[in-house]
Amino acid sequence: MNCLDAETLAAWVDGGLKGAALEDVRTHVAGCDRCQMLLGAMGRTRAAVPSPEPEHSRRRWLAWAVPLTAAATAIAIWIAVPKPSSAPVPSAAAVSVAPPPASPSLDTLPSPAAKEEAASPQASRDAKQAPPPPVARETSDAGRPVARNDELLRDAARPEADAREQRALRAPAAAAPAAPAAPPPEAAAGAAAQSANVLAERVQLAPRCGAAWSAAMPAAESELTAGSSPATGICWVVGRGGAVWRSVDGRTWQRVTFPEITDLSAVMATDARSASVSSADGRTFRTSDGGLTWTRR
Amino acid sequence: MPLERFAEALERGAERGADVRALHLEDLALACGCAAGDDAAWDHFIREHRPTLYRAADALDPSGSARDLADGIYGELFERSLFRYFHGRSSLSTWLRAVLAQRHVDRLRAGRRLEPLPEEDSAAAVGPANAGPYGTELDSERPRYFSLMRNALQRAVEGLPPRDRLRLACYYAQELTLAETGKLLGEHEATCSRQLARTRKTLRAEIERVLRAEHRLNEAEIAACVTSVSEDAGPLDLRHLLNTAEPVDVRKKVPVDRSKVR
């Protein structure tokens, strides 16, 4: 089979290939340098596609709708049904003021790492003892670090590493020290850790940012939507309302001033100083001085 | 839009094995309209798809060097010549990204042919013998360990079924997400993650077998060899190893010796 043409590649990516044609393509690409590079290039252009409204947010809304409806129904029944007048009235002394039910506030929620530790203490211990990830090197192909190349070699060297352990390695350690500079409040830290976890799942930043990168994630004042990590410890994340954050050491985060209050949907960073940010309405902004100045394309 | 052109495009799509029911007919109609010089179609294309093309170029190369490729594609689209290659087998947006990716990769490869290849087998490629952090004995063995590991890893990768190799290539070498990798392979991302974990174990077992049986390393040497490479991969690049493996028919089942997998 010849190398993929653009139409076949696009059809494959869109799920338009079936049967023998699909198998032929997979067989060919498994051993073809050029076609594997094509897949990588297609993957990098994913930032060009406006991300649709995530399905889980709708599901989350539905998940709230069910208990809310049930609660409203219960209240309506409680109001509609008269109380029996013969019910004994407790004396004031017998009434004990119970503490309010503990609502799951953000600071009482276990961190993702704590959950991992509860599920797998050994994995968490390994995570704490894990050596720092190797520094990603630049490659000549597209100027991108081959972080996962190193990751595979590291993983292959640890045969006991299963998927759960990998997640634990990527999650912030439960006992990770707070960021030395501007540690967020505790409540915000819980939310930030959750936000970071979601972001890490979505954009798969953690492997290159180090184990503690999300311990001091920016406070979740706005929803983070995308991130880019061009090298170990260097991360750029963007979110709604013009939120842009940058980390150059994998632990602390700096808020980067963005010229507009607009929802940002994608970021592609090349190093600690240069990044290209796309807004949800299709505009692109670029900085090459760490966010001090931005140019609109 | 002339119906004849649309019908002709449909026929070409069917000739290329596309299921007519799965064709992206709206995009095909738009492409036919643009190719026929319909101003409204062209205006719609510029509004909806031109930004995608340039965003994709910026994503491919944030330094902006892929923008000239996007300019070239846009020029060909304006001259209507490129639209005839779109048959609706994907969305127009995906097709534009694919055309851009294809040209970007071909240009990279053309440039790469002009660059001298690194001498990966040389000791210089893994650094001076005594420059490492492991103490003199391990550091002095590093060039040898790299050579052995490259050989063992090459053997292990070649022994993988093509489907596993493709999964490794997509996820580790090309850095697609698990979801994207799974979509290309027709499997759920959770399945993809499990299969990657299984493949890593297979690779590890095969590497150890080769080092033990063919290079006569003892357990301590194997451990030192693996540690040395896993902490600093040096010149080992999975992409080179994956691309030199011979393609094999995916549909032929390649037996995997489960006893090798720990």
CSV table of C-alpha atoms in Angstrom, one decimal, chain A residues 5-18, chain B residues 5-33 35 49 82-96 98-99:
chain,number,residue,atom,x,y,z
A,5,ASP,CA,-3.0,10.8,0.9
A,6,ALA,CA,-4.6,13.6,2.7
A,7,GLU,CA,-8.1,12.4,1.9
A,8,THR,CA,-7.5,8.9,3.3
A,9,LEU,CA,-5.8,10.4,6.4
A,10,ALA,CA,-8.7,12.7,7.0
A,11,ALA,CA,-11.2,9.9,6.5
A,12,TRP,CA,-9.3,7.7,9.0
A,13,VAL,CA,-9.2,10.5,11.6
A,14,ASP,CA,-12.9,11.1,11.1
A,15,GLY,CA,-13.8,7.5,11.4
A,16,GLY,CA,-14.8,7.1,7.8
A,17,LEU,CA,-12.7,4.1,6.9
A,18,LYS,CA,-14.1,0.6,7.4
B,5,ARG,CA,-20.5,18.7,-10.4
B,6,PHE,CA,-22.0,17.5,-7.1
B,7,ALA,CA,-23.1,14.2,-8.7
B,8,GLU,CA,-19.7,13.8,-10.3
B,9,ALA,CA,-18.0,14.3,-6.9
B,10,LEU,CA,-20.4,11.8,-5.3
B,11,GLU,CA,-19.5,9.3,-8.0
B,12,ARG,CA,-15.8,9.8,-7.4
B,13,GLY,CA,-16.3,9.3,-3.7
B,14,ALA,CA,-18.1,6.1,-4.3
B,15,GLU,CA,-15.4,4.9,-6.7
B,16,ARG,CA,-12.9,5.4,-3.9
B,17,GLY,CA,-14.8,3.0,-1.7
B,18,ALA,CA,-16.6,5.5,0.5
B,19,ASP,CA,-20.0,4.6,1.9
B,20,VAL,CA,-22.3,7.1,0.4
B,21,ARG,CA,-24.4,7.2,3.6
B,22,ALA,CA,-21.3,8.2,5.6
B,23,LEU,CA,-20.2,11.0,3.2
B,24,HIS,CA,-20.1,14.5,4.5
B,25,LEU,CA,-22.6,15.8,2.0
B,26,GLU,CA,-22.9,19.4,3.3
B,27,ASP,CA,-19.2,19.9,3.1
B,28,LEU,CA,-19.1,18.2,-0.3
B,29,ALA,CA,-21.7,20.5,-1.6
B,30,LEU,CA,-19.8,23.5,-0.2
B,31,ALA,CA,-16.6,22.3,-1.9
B,32,CYS,CA,-18.4,21.8,-5.2
B,33,GLY,CA,-19.9,25.2,-4.9
B,35,ALA,CA,-15.0,24.8,-7.1
B,49,HIS,CA,-12.9,27.1,7.3
B,82,LEU,CA,-7.6,21.8,-4.8
B,83,PHE,CA,-11.3,21.3,-4.2
B,84,ARG,CA,-11.5,18.5,-6.7
B,85,TYR,CA,-9.5,16.3,-4.4
B,86,PHE,CA,-12.1,16.5,-1.7
B,87,HIS,CA,-14.7,13.8,-2.0
B,88,GLY,CA,-16.6,14.2,1.2
B,89,ARG,CA,-15.0,11.2,3.0
B,90,SER,CA,-14.3,13.4,5.9
B,91,SER,CA,-15.3,16.8,7.1
B,92,LEU,CA,-13.9,19.7,5.1
B,93,SER,CA,-12.1,20.9,8.2
B,94,THR,CA,-10.3,17.6,8.9
B,95,TRP,CA,-9.4,17.4,5.2
B,96,LEU,CA,-7.8,20.9,5.3
B,98,ALA,CA,-4.7,16.7,6.6
B,99,VAL,CA,-3.6,18.6,3.5
